[in-house]
Short mmCIF file of C-alpha atoms in Angstrom, two decimals:
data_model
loop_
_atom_site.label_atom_id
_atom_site.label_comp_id
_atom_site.label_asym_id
_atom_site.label_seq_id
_atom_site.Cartn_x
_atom_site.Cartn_y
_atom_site.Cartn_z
CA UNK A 254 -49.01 -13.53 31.92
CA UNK A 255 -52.57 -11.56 32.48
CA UNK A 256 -54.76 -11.71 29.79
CA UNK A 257 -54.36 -7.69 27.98
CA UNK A 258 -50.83 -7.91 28.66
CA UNK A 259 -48.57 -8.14 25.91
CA UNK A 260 -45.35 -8.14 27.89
CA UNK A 261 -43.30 -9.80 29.69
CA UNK A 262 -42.74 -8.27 33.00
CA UNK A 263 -38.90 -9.93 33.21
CA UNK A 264 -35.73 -7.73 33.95
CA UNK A 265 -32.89 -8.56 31.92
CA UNK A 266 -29.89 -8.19 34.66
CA UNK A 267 -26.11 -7.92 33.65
CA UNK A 268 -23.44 -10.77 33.47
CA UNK A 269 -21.05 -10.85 36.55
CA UNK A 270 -17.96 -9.83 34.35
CA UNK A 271 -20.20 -6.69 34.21
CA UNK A 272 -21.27 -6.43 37.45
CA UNK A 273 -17.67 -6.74 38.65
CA UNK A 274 -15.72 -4.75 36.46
CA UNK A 275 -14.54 -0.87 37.52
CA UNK A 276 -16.25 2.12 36.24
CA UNK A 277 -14.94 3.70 33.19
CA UNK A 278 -13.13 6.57 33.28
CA UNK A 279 -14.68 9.55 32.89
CA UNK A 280 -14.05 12.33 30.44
CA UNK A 281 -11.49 14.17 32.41
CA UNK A 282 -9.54 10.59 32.71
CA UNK A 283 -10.43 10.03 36.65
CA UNK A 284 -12.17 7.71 37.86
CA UNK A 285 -15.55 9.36 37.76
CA UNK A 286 -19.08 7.63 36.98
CA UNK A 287 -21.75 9.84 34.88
CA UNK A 288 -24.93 9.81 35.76
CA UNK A 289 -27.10 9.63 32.84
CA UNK A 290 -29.08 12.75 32.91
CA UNK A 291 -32.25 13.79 31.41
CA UNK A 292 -32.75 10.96 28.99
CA UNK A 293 -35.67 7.87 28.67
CA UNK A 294 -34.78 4.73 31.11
CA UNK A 295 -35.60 1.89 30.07
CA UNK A 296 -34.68 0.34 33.92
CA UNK A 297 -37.13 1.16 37.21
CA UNK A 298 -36.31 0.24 40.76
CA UNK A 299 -38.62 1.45 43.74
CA UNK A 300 -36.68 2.93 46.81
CA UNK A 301 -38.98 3.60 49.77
CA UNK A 302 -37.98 6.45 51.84
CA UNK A 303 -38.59 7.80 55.23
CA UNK A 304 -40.84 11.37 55.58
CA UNK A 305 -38.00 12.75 56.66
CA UNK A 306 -35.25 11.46 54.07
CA UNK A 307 -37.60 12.10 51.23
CA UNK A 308 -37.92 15.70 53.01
CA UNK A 309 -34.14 15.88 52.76
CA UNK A 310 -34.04 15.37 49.32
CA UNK A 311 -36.64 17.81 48.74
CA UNK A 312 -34.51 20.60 50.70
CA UNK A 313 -31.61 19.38 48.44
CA UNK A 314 -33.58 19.70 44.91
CA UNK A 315 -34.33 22.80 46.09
CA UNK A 316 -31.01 24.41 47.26
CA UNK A 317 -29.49 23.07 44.03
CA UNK A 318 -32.31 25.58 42.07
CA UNK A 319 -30.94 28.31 44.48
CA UNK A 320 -27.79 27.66 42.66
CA UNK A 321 -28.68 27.78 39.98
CA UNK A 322 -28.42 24.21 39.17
CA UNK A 323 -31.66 23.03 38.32
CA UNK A 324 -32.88 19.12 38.76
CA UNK A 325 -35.33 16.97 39.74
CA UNK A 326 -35.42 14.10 42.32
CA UNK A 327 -34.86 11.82 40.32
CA UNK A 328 -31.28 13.44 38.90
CA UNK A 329 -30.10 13.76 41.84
CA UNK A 330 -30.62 10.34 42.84
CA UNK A 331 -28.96 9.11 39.99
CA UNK A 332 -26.20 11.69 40.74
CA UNK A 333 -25.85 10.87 43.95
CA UNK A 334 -25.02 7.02 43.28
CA UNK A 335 -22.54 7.77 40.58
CA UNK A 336 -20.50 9.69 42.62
CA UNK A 337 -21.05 7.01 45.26
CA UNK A 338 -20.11 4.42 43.26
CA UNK A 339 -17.26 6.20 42.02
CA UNK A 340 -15.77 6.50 45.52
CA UNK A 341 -16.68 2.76 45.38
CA UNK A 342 -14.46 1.72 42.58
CA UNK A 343 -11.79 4.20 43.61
CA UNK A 344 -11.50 3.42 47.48
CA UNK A 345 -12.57 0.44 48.03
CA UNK A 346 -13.42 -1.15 51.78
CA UNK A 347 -11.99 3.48 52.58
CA UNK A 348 -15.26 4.63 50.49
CA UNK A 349 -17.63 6.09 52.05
CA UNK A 350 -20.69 4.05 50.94
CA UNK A 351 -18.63 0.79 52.52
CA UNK A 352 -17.43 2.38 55.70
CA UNK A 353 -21.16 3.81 56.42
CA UNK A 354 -23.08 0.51 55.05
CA UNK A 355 -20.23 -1.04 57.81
CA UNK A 356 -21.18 1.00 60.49
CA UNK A 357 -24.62 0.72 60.08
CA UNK A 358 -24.47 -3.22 59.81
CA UNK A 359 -22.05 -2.94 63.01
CA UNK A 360 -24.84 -0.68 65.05
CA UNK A 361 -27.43 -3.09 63.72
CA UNK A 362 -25.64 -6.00 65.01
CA UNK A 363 -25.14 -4.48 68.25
CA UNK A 364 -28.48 -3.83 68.94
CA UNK A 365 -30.45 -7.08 67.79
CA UNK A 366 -32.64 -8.53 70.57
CA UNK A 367 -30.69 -11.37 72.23
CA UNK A 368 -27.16 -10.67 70.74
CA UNK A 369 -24.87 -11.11 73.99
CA UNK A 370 -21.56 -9.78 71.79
CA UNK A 371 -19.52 -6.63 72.87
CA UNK A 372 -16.89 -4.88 70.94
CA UNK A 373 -13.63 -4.10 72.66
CA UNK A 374 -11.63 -1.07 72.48
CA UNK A 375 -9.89 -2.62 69.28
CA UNK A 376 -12.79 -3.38 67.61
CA UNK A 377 -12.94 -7.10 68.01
CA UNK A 378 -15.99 -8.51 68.88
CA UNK A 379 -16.02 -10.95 71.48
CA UNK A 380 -19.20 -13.16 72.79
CA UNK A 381 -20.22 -12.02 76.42
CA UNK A 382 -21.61 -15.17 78.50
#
């Protein structure tokens, strides 16, 4: 530890029975993560963004204030993975956060340097020689 600093810098993470259990059901009885609001956290992560997705978000805080539905970047980052995660626990492999993050990995996949597979009309991928 550096000398003037009186704490410890570790994160303490969640158990896996935790980390694998569904959300709670929310207040209306679906199945419907809340974000936490305007409260103290006591837990930081840093997400780096793009100029242009960290535009985006900025167009989004402020069309949410032109409806009258004020928040700031952070709240709707935190909103936005709730209801993410929501559709997580709900659908499954159908979400939306799992069929993009597959797409992505599949388009990443496709176009790494050296990678000689193709993708058929089904959707199998086969090596090319």
């Amino acid at each position: 530890m550096a000398a003037g600093r009186g704490r410890s810098r570790r994160v303490s993470l969640p158990g896996v029975a935790e980390l694998l259990r569904p959300a709670a059901p929310g207040p209306d009885g679906g199945d419907q993560r809340q974000a936490s609001g305007r409260e103290r956290h006591s837990q930081k992560i840093t997400v780096y963004l793009s100029a242009e997705e960290l535009l985006d978000l900025e167009r989004a805080r402020l069309a949410l204030l032109r409806y009258g539905a004020a928040a700031d970047r952070g709240r709707i980052v935190r909103e936005a993975i709730a209801v993410l995660l929501a559709d997580l626990d709900a659908r499954g492999k159908d979400s939306l956060l799992a069929r993009r993050i597959a797409a992505a990995n599949r388009t990443d996949t496709d176009a790494a340097p050296g990678d000689h597979r193709q993708e058929d009309a089904t959707g199998t991928t086969e090596s090319a020689v």
